[in-house]
PDB file of C-alpha atoms and ligand atoms in Angstrom:
ATOM      1  CA  MET N 274     126.049 108.247  74.472  1.00 87.00           C
ATOM      2  CA  THR N 275     126.340 108.143  78.288  1.00 91.00           C
ATOM      3  CA  GLU N 276     126.745 104.603  79.603  1.00 96.00           C
ATOM      4  CA  ILE N 277     124.289 103.434  82.248  1.00 97.00           C
ATOM      5  CA  THR N 278     124.484 100.479  84.590  1.00 98.00           C
ATOM      6  CA  ILE N 279     121.353  98.696  85.766  1.00 98.00           C
ATOM      7  CA  ALA N 280     121.131  96.277  88.709  1.00 98.00           C
ATOM      8  CA  LEU N 281     118.383  93.692  88.393  1.00 95.00           C
ATOM      9  CA  ALA N 282     116.980  91.658  91.262  1.00 92.00           C
ATOM     10  CA  LYS N 283     117.521  88.011  90.284  1.00 86.00           C
ATOM     11  CA  GLY N 284     114.367  86.111  89.355  1.00 84.00           C
ATOM     12  CA  ARG N 285     110.865  86.915  88.217  1.00 85.00           C
ATOM     13  CA  LEU N 286     111.115  90.723  88.450  1.00 90.00           C
ATOM     14  CA  ALA N 287     113.968  90.781  85.921  1.00 89.00           C
ATOM     15  CA  GLU N 288     111.889  88.810  83.420  1.00 89.00           C
ATOM     16  CA  CYS N 289     108.875  91.117  83.877  1.00 91.00           C
ATOM     17  CA  ALA N 290     111.097  94.186  83.445  1.00 93.00           C
ATOM     18  CA  ALA N 291     112.479  92.870  80.137  1.00 92.00           C
ATOM     19  CA  GLY N 292     109.440  93.982  78.092  1.00 90.00           C
ATOM     20  CA  LEU N 293     109.749  97.528  79.436  1.00 93.00           C
ATOM     21  CA  PHE N 294     113.473  97.734  78.611  1.00 94.00           C
ATOM     22  CA  GLU N 295     112.881  96.247  75.153  1.00 93.00           C
ATOM     23  CA  ASN N 296     110.445  99.087  74.439  1.00 88.00           C
ATOM     24  CA  ALA N 297     113.392 101.420  74.991  1.00 90.00           C
ATOM     25  CA  GLY N 298     115.259  99.463  72.289  1.00 92.00           C
ATOM     26  CA  ILE N 299     117.521  97.579  74.713  1.00 94.00           C
ATOM     27  CA  ASP N 300     118.618  94.043  73.899  1.00 92.00           C
ATOM     28  CA  MET N 301     117.412  91.765  76.713  1.00 92.00           C
ATOM     29  CA  SER N 302     118.056  88.458  74.916  1.00 91.00           C
ATOM     30  CA  PHE N 303     120.678  87.568  77.561  1.00 89.00           C
ATOM     31  CA  LEU N 304     117.761  86.659  79.861  1.00 88.00           C
ATOM     32  CA  ASN N 305     116.998  83.634  77.677  1.00 88.00           C
ATOM     33  CA  THR N 306     120.553  82.312  77.680  1.00 84.00           C
ATOM     34  CA  PRO N 307     121.238  79.755  80.410  1.00 85.00           C
ATOM     35  CA  THR N 308     124.492  80.965  82.004  1.00 87.00           C
ATOM     36  CA  ARG N 309     126.117  81.692  85.366  1.00 89.00           C
ATOM     37  CA  LYS N 310     127.428  85.014  84.055  1.00 92.00           C
ATOM     38  CA  LEU N 311     126.433  87.998  86.183  1.00 93.00           C
ATOM     39  CA  VAL N 312     127.146  90.997  83.931  1.00 95.00           C
ATOM     40  CA  PHE N 313     125.775  91.669  80.426  1.00 95.00           C
ATOM     41  CA  TYR N 314     126.473  94.531  78.068  1.00 94.00           C
ATOM     42  CA  ASP N 315     124.350  95.963  75.266  1.00 94.00           C
ATOM     43  CA  GLU N 316     127.157  97.706  73.369  1.00 94.00           C
ATOM     44  CA  LYS N 317     124.860  99.424  70.892  1.00 94.00           C
ATOM     45  CA  ASN N 318     122.812 101.165  73.568  1.00 94.00           C
ATOM     46  CA  LYS N 319     125.644 101.427  76.089  1.00 96.00           C
ATOM     47  CA  VAL N 320     123.684  99.682  78.840  1.00 96.00           C
ATOM     48  CA  LYS N 321     125.314  97.328  81.306  1.00 97.00           C
ATOM     49  CA  PHE N 322     123.112  94.964  83.326  1.00 96.00           C
ATOM     50  CA  PHE N 323     124.044  92.895  86.326  1.00 96.00           C
ATOM     51  CA  PHE N 324     122.151  90.518  88.561  1.00 94.00           C
ATOM     52  CA  ALA N 325     122.198  90.802  92.343  1.00 96.00           C
ATOM     53  CA  LYS N 326     120.281  89.346  95.266  1.00 95.00           C
ATOM     54  CA  PRO N 327     117.152  91.510  95.676  1.00 95.00           C
ATOM     55  CA  ALA N 328     118.218  92.825  99.107  1.00 96.00           C
ATOM     56  CA  ASP N 329     121.560  93.971  97.634  1.00 98.00           C
ATOM     57  CA  VAL N 330     120.101  95.970  94.722  1.00 98.00           C
ATOM     58  CA  PRO N 331     119.469  99.153  96.813  1.00 98.00           C
ATOM     59  CA  THR N 332     123.047  98.906  98.157  1.00 98.00           C
ATOM     60  CA  TYR N 333     124.566  98.839  94.634  1.00 98.00           C
ATOM     61  CA  VAL N 334     122.399 101.817  93.690  1.00 98.00           C
ATOM     62  CA  GLU N 335     123.126 103.880  96.819  1.00 98.00           C
ATOM     63  CA  TYR N 336     126.889 103.500  96.311  1.00 98.00           C
ATOM     64  CA  GLY N 337     126.647 104.264  92.580  1.00 98.00           C
ATOM     65  CA  ALA N 338     127.912 100.862  91.377  1.00 98.00           C
ATOM     66  CA  ALA N 339     124.608 100.886  89.492  1.00 98.00           C
ATOM     67  CA  ASP N 340     122.843 104.019  88.249  1.00 98.00           C
ATOM     68  CA  ILE N 341     119.486 102.263  88.233  1.00 98.00           C
ATOM     69  CA  GLY N 342     117.978  99.293  90.068  1.00 98.00           C
ATOM     70  CA  ILE N 343     114.857  97.198  89.593  1.00 97.00           C
ATOM     71  CA  VAL N 344     113.562  95.778  92.849  1.00 97.00           C
ATOM     72  CA  GLY N 345     110.418  95.325  94.961  1.00 97.00           C
ATOM     73  CA  ARG N 346     109.020  98.102  97.165  1.00 97.00           C
ATOM     74  CA  ASP N 347     109.304  95.667 100.099  1.00 97.00           C
ATOM     75  CA  THR N 348     113.091  95.479  99.708  1.00 97.00           C
ATOM     76  CA  ILE N 349     113.438  99.256  99.267  1.00 98.00           C
ATOM     77  CA  ALA N 350     111.466  99.870 102.478  1.00 98.00           C
ATOM     78  CA  GLU N 351     113.417  97.253 104.400  1.00 98.00           C
ATOM     79  CA  GLU N 352     116.851  98.469 103.291  1.00 98.00           C
ATOM     80  CA  GLY N 353     116.126 102.186 103.850  1.00 97.00           C
ATOM     81  CA  ARG N 354     118.922 103.344 101.518  1.00 98.00           C
ATOM     82  CA  ALA N 355     119.502 106.900 100.286  1.00 98.00           C
ATOM     83  CA  LEU N 356     118.229 106.829  96.681  1.00 98.00           C
ATOM     84  CA  TYR N 357     115.392 108.018  94.474  1.00 98.00           C
ATOM     85  CA  GLU N 358     112.396 105.815  93.771  1.00 98.00           C
ATOM     86  CA  VAL N 359     111.295 107.067  90.363  1.00 97.00           C
ATOM     87  CA  MET N 360     108.746 104.681  88.930  1.00 97.00           C
ATOM     88  CA  ASP N 361     106.186 102.030  89.806  1.00 97.00           C
ATOM     89  CA  LEU N 362     106.697  99.354  87.152  1.00 96.00           C
ATOM     90  CA  GLY N 363     103.186  97.982  87.620  1.00 94.00           C
ATOM     91  CA  PHE N 364     104.113  94.318  88.099  1.00 94.00           C
ATOM     92  CA  GLY N 365     105.215  92.145  91.001  1.00 95.00           C
ATOM     93  CA  LYS N 366     102.120  93.255  92.866  1.00 96.00           C
ATOM     94  CA  CYS N 367     101.563  91.855  96.342  1.00 97.00           C
ATOM     95  CA  ARG N 368     100.867  93.079  99.883  1.00 98.00           C
ATOM     96  CA  MET N 369     102.989  93.307 103.024  1.00 98.00           C
ATOM     97  CA  CYS N 370     100.835  91.799 105.775  1.00 98.00           C
ATOM     98  CA  VAL N 371     100.673  90.631 109.350  1.00 98.00           C
ATOM     99  CA  CYS N 372      99.576  86.996 109.116  1.00 98.00           C
ATOM    100  CA  GLY N 373      98.793  84.303 111.637  1.00 98.00           C
ATOM    101  CA  PRO N 374      96.323  81.628 112.693  1.00 97.00           C
ATOM    102  CA  GLU N 375      92.572  82.161 112.078  1.00 95.00           C
ATOM    103  CA  SER N 376      92.074  82.256 115.846  1.00 94.00           C
ATOM    104  CA  LEU N 377      93.762  85.676 115.915  1.00 94.00           C
ATOM    105  CA  LYS N 378      91.401  87.197 113.350  1.00 93.00           C
ATOM    106  CA  ASP N 379      89.883  90.384 114.888  1.00 89.00           C
ATOM    107  CA  ASN N 380      91.801  89.407 117.989  1.00 89.00           C
ATOM    108  CA  LEU N 381      95.376  90.386 117.210  1.00 89.00           C
ATOM    109  CA  ASP N 382      95.589  93.077 119.871  1.00 89.00           C
ATOM    110  CA  SER N 383      94.687  90.612 122.619  1.00 88.00           C
ATOM    111  CA  ILE N 384      98.244  89.233 122.825  1.00 90.00           C
ATOM    112  CA  ALA N 385     100.746  91.466 124.612  1.00 91.00           C
ATOM    113  CA  ASN N 386     104.463  91.415 123.698  1.00 94.00           C
ATOM    114  CA  LYS N 387     103.825  89.361 120.576  1.00 96.00           C
ATOM    115  CA  LYS N 388     106.586  87.427 118.876  1.00 98.00           C
ATOM    116  CA  VAL N 389     106.765  88.444 115.212  1.00 98.00           C
ATOM    117  CA  ALA N 390     108.837  86.345 112.785  1.00 98.00           C
ATOM    118  CA  THR N 391     109.862  87.980 109.513  1.00 98.00           C
ATOM    119  CA  LYS N 392     112.367  88.464 106.707  1.00 98.00           C
ATOM    120  CA  TYR N 393     111.593  92.198 107.092  1.00 98.00           C
ATOM    121  CA  PRO N 394     112.629  93.225 110.640  1.00 98.00           C
ATOM    122  CA  HIS N 395     112.695  96.975 109.901  1.00 98.00           C
ATOM    123  CA  ILE N 396     109.260  97.023 108.296  1.00 98.00           C
ATOM    124  CA  ALA N 397     107.843  94.919 111.145  1.00 98.00           C
ATOM    125  CA  LYS N 398     109.416  97.134 113.834  1.00 98.00           C
ATOM    126  CA  GLU N 399     108.236 100.325 112.128  1.00 98.00           C
ATOM    127  CA  TYR N 400     104.680  98.987 111.844  1.00 98.00           C
ATOM    128  CA  PHE N 401     104.253  97.621 115.353  1.00 97.00           C
ATOM    129  CA  GLU N 402     106.291 100.187 117.301  1.00 96.00           C
ATOM    130  CA  HIS N 403     105.570 103.370 115.362  1.00 96.00           C
ATOM    131  CA  VAL N 404     102.199 102.806 113.710  1.00 97.00           C
ATOM    132  CA  LYS N 405     100.490 100.557 116.263  1.00 96.00           C
ATOM    133  CA  LYS N 406     102.546 101.868 119.217  1.00 96.00           C
ATOM    134  CA  GLU N 407     103.007  98.392 120.519  1.00 95.00           C
ATOM    135  CA  SER N 408     106.139  96.703 121.762  1.00 95.00           C
ATOM    136  CA  VAL N 409     106.883  93.344 120.124  1.00 97.00           C
ATOM    137  CA  GLU N 410     109.729  90.864 119.872  1.00 98.00           C
ATOM    138  CA  ILE N 411     111.003  90.645 116.297  1.00 98.00           C
ATOM    139  CA  ILE N 412     112.553  87.337 115.211  1.00 98.00           C
ATOM    140  CA  LYS N 413     114.516  87.578 111.940  1.00 98.00           C
ATOM    141  CA  LEU N 414     114.168  84.625 109.558  1.00 98.00           C
ATOM    142  CA  ASN N 415     115.514  84.094 106.050  1.00 96.00           C
ATOM    143  CA  GLY N 416     112.632  82.331 104.323  1.00 95.00           C
ATOM    144  CA  SER N 417     109.643  79.977 104.669  1.00 97.00           C
ATOM    145  CA  VAL N 418     108.441  82.361 107.361  1.00 98.00           C
ATOM    146  CA  GLU N 419     104.986  80.714 107.455  1.00 98.00           C
ATOM    147  CA  LEU N 420     106.596  77.903 109.431  1.00 98.00           C
ATOM    148  CA  ALA N 421     107.169  80.111 112.478  1.00 98.00           C
ATOM    149  CA  PRO N 422     103.612  80.319 113.889  1.00 98.00           C
ATOM    150  CA  ILE N 423     102.926  76.695 112.908  1.00 97.00           C
ATOM    151  CA  VAL N 424     105.823  75.263 114.901  1.00 98.00           C
ATOM    152  CA  GLY N 425     105.479  77.741 117.778  1.00 98.00           C
ATOM    153  CA  LEU N 426     108.453  80.041 117.103  1.00 98.00           C
ATOM    154  CA  SER N 427     106.228  83.129 116.864  1.00 98.00           C
ATOM    155  CA  ASP N 428     102.637  84.322 117.336  1.00 98.00           C
ATOM    156  CA  VAL N 429     102.431  86.010 113.937  1.00 98.00           C
ATOM    157  CA  ILE N 430     104.552  86.805 110.865  1.00 98.00           C
ATOM    158  CA  VAL N 431     105.101  89.891 108.726  1.00 98.00           C
ATOM    159  CA  ASP N 432     105.536  88.792 105.117  1.00 98.00           C
ATOM    160  CA  ILE N 433     104.464  89.390 101.547  1.00 97.00           C
ATOM    161  CA  VAL N 434     101.254  87.785 100.329  1.00 98.00           C
ATOM    162  CA  GLU N 435     100.741  87.406  96.607  1.00 97.00           C
ATOM    163  CA  SER N 436      98.163  84.730  95.741  1.00 97.00           C
ATOM    164  CA  GLY N 437      97.544  83.808  99.386  1.00 97.00           C
ATOM    165  CA  LYS N 438      98.172  80.146  98.534  1.00 97.00           C
ATOM    166  CA  THR N 439     101.081  79.638 100.955  1.00 97.00           C
ATOM    167  CA  LEU N 440      98.991  80.997 103.840  1.00 98.00           C
ATOM    168  CA  ALA N 441      95.893  78.945 102.913  1.00 97.00           C
ATOM    169  CA  GLU N 442      97.842  75.705 102.523  1.00 97.00           C
ATOM    170  CA  ASN N 443      99.356  76.205 105.956  1.00 97.00           C
ATOM    171  CA  GLY N 444      96.174  77.146 107.817  1.00 96.00           C
ATOM    172  CA  LEU N 445      97.117  80.827 108.193  1.00 98.00           C
ATOM    173  CA  CYS N 446      95.379  84.048 107.133  1.00 98.00           C
ATOM    174  CA  VAL N 447      95.973  87.785 106.687  1.00 98.00           C
ATOM    175  CA  LEU N 448      95.308  89.628 109.943  1.00 97.00           C
ATOM    176  CA  GLU N 449      96.289  93.158 108.907  1.00 97.00           C
ATOM    177  CA  THR N 450      97.607  94.761 105.716  1.00 98.00           C
ATOM    178  CA  ILE N 451     100.642  97.007 106.166  1.00 98.00           C
ATOM    179  CA  SER N 452     101.152  98.226 102.573  1.00 98.00           C
ATOM    180  CA  ASP N 453     100.877  97.462  98.877  1.00 98.00           C
ATOM    181  CA  VAL N 454     104.029  96.264  97.152  1.00 98.00           C
ATOM    182  CA  SER N 455     105.124  96.270  93.497  1.00 97.00           C
ATOM    183  CA  ALA N 456     108.340  96.443  91.477  1.00 97.00           C
ATOM    184  CA  ARG N 457     110.000  99.867  91.346  1.00 97.00           C
ATOM    185  CA  MET N 458     112.801 101.599  89.491  1.00 98.00           C
ATOM    186  CA  ILE N 459     115.335 103.194  91.825  1.00 98.00           C
ATOM    187  CA  VAL N 460     118.055 105.668  90.826  1.00 98.00           C
ATOM    188  CA  ASN N 461     121.342 106.741  92.380  1.00 98.00           C
ATOM    189  CA  ARG N 462     121.152 110.338  93.637  1.00 98.00           C
ATOM    190  CA  VAL N 463     124.256 111.557  91.789  1.00 98.00           C
ATOM    191  CA  SER N 464     123.370 109.713  88.544  1.00 98.00           C
ATOM    192  CA  MET N 465     119.994 111.482  88.607  1.00 98.00           C
ATOM    193  CA  LYS N 466     121.942 114.717  88.102  1.00 98.00           C
ATOM    194  CA  THR N 467     124.885 113.609  85.944  1.00 98.00           C
ATOM    195  CA  LYS N 468     122.943 111.208  83.675  1.00 98.00           C
ATOM    196  CA  ARG N 469     119.538 112.866  83.957  1.00 97.00           C
ATOM    197  CA  GLU N 470     118.673 113.064  80.267  1.00 96.00           C
ATOM    198  CA  ARG N 471     119.533 109.418  79.554  1.00 96.00           C
ATOM    199  CA  ILE N 472     117.644 108.196  82.635  1.00 97.00           C
ATOM    200  CA  LEU N 473     114.508 110.258  81.971  1.00 96.00           C
ATOM    201  CA  GLU N 474     114.445 109.108  78.340  1.00 95.00           C
ATOM    202  CA  LEU N 475     114.556 105.498  79.536  1.00 95.00           C
ATOM    203  CA  VAL N 476     111.837 106.144  82.132  1.00 96.00           C
ATOM    204  CA  ASP N 477     109.552 107.670  79.461  1.00 95.00           C
ATOM    205  CA  LYS N 478     109.914 104.680  77.133  1.00 94.00           C
ATOM    206  CA  MET N 479     109.323 102.235  79.974  1.00 94.00           C
ATOM    207  CA  LYS N 480     106.245 104.136  81.177  1.00 94.00           C
ATOM    208  CA  GLU N 481     104.831 104.023  77.650  1.00 92.00           C
ATOM    209  CA  LYS N 482     105.023 100.215  77.655  1.00 89.00           C
ATOM    210  CA  ARG N 483     103.803  99.912  81.262  1.00 93.00           C
ATOM    211  CA  ASP N 484     100.711 102.006  80.529  1.00 93.00           C
ATOM    212  CA  GLU N 485      99.973 100.011  77.369  1.00 88.00           C
ATOM    213  CA  SER N 486      99.633  96.812  79.374  1.00 74.00           C
ATOM    214  CA  ARG N 487      97.430  98.356  82.089  1.00 71.00           C
TER     215      ARG N 487
HETATM  216  C1  PRP P 197     107.175  84.538  99.296  1.00 69.07           C
HETATM  217  C2  PRP P 197     106.610  84.995 100.623  1.00 69.07           C
HETATM  218  C3  PRP P 197     105.565  83.954 100.913  1.00 69.07           C
HETATM  219  C4  PRP P 197     105.059  83.594  99.519  1.00 69.07           C
HETATM  220  C5  PRP P 197     103.766  84.307  99.226  1.00 69.07           C
HETATM  221  O1  PRP P 197     108.108  83.540  99.543  1.00 69.07           O
HETATM  222  O2  PRP P 197     107.619  85.071 101.613  1.00 69.07           O
HETATM  223  O3  PRP P 197     106.126  82.843 101.540  1.00 69.07           O
HETATM  224  O4  PRP P 197     106.050  84.023  98.585  1.00 69.07           O
HETATM  225  O5  PRP P 197     103.249  83.968  97.971  1.00 69.07           O
HETATM  226  P1  PRP P 197     101.755  83.440  97.791  1.00 69.07           P
HETATM  227  O6  PRP P 197     100.849  84.370  98.549  1.00 69.07           O
HETATM  228  O7  PRP P 197     101.513  83.532  96.293  1.00 69.07           O
HETATM  229  O8  PRP P 197     101.665  82.034  98.272  1.00 69.07           O
HETATM  230  P2  PRP P 197     109.231  83.115  98.504  1.00 69.07           P
HETATM  231  O9  PRP P 197     108.632  82.293  97.419  1.00 69.07           O
HETATM  232  O10 PRP P 197     109.952  84.323  98.064  1.00 69.07           O
HETATM  233  O11 PRP P 197     110.139  82.149  99.369  1.00 69.07           O
HETATM  234  P3  PRP P 197     110.779  82.331 100.821  1.00 69.07           P
HETATM  235  O12 PRP P 197     109.657  82.454 101.803  1.00 69.07           O
HETATM  236  O13 PRP P 197     111.550  81.088 101.064  1.00 69.07           O
HETATM  237  O14 PRP P 197     111.633  83.564 100.780  1.00 69.07           O
END
């Protein structure tokens, strides 16, 4: 059997993906073992898993260190790596949005040269400069982005909104929706040729389980 290596984004997405992999007969019990280990091997099925920071998953897949990656559409769009996106896993659903204070609702275009704080500078630049044809100042942050408009660092933010709770609790709201986001399976371009049969078999089994829970 051809061996395959799968990079998982650390955290909730990996846990949600477990059910889909288990349907393909893969042993995911390592997820329940508290450990600092990063690489796990299902010898029987010849599948190696490793955990990486979400933003690094597309990098491992582009370079072929992993054949397959599980990561959010937001990260794939931000990283812009050369790879195939083969499957929407149907979980990890949220939206990429422009958010800010209520006072900017229906009024966003009134501010010229807006300051936009975000963990997603490429997505933000693409949206404002290419879609809205507007020049903005992008300020890159690494987390808790909702702080930026509250403390006066930026006018608005570009960030993911899931339940909307973080925005509501901080007096902010969605001003515009950029795109829908969910977890995806990505595949290395060479692996898609050299390990095609194994990968497509896995995709089929995972789709079966995904569609069952829809
Ligand atoms: C994400 C995102 C928002 C929040 C949205 O942050 O950046 O802050 O979740 O979720 P909600 O709509 O359900 O409230 P994350 O928890 O990843 O932390 P971070 O901002 O520090 O990266």
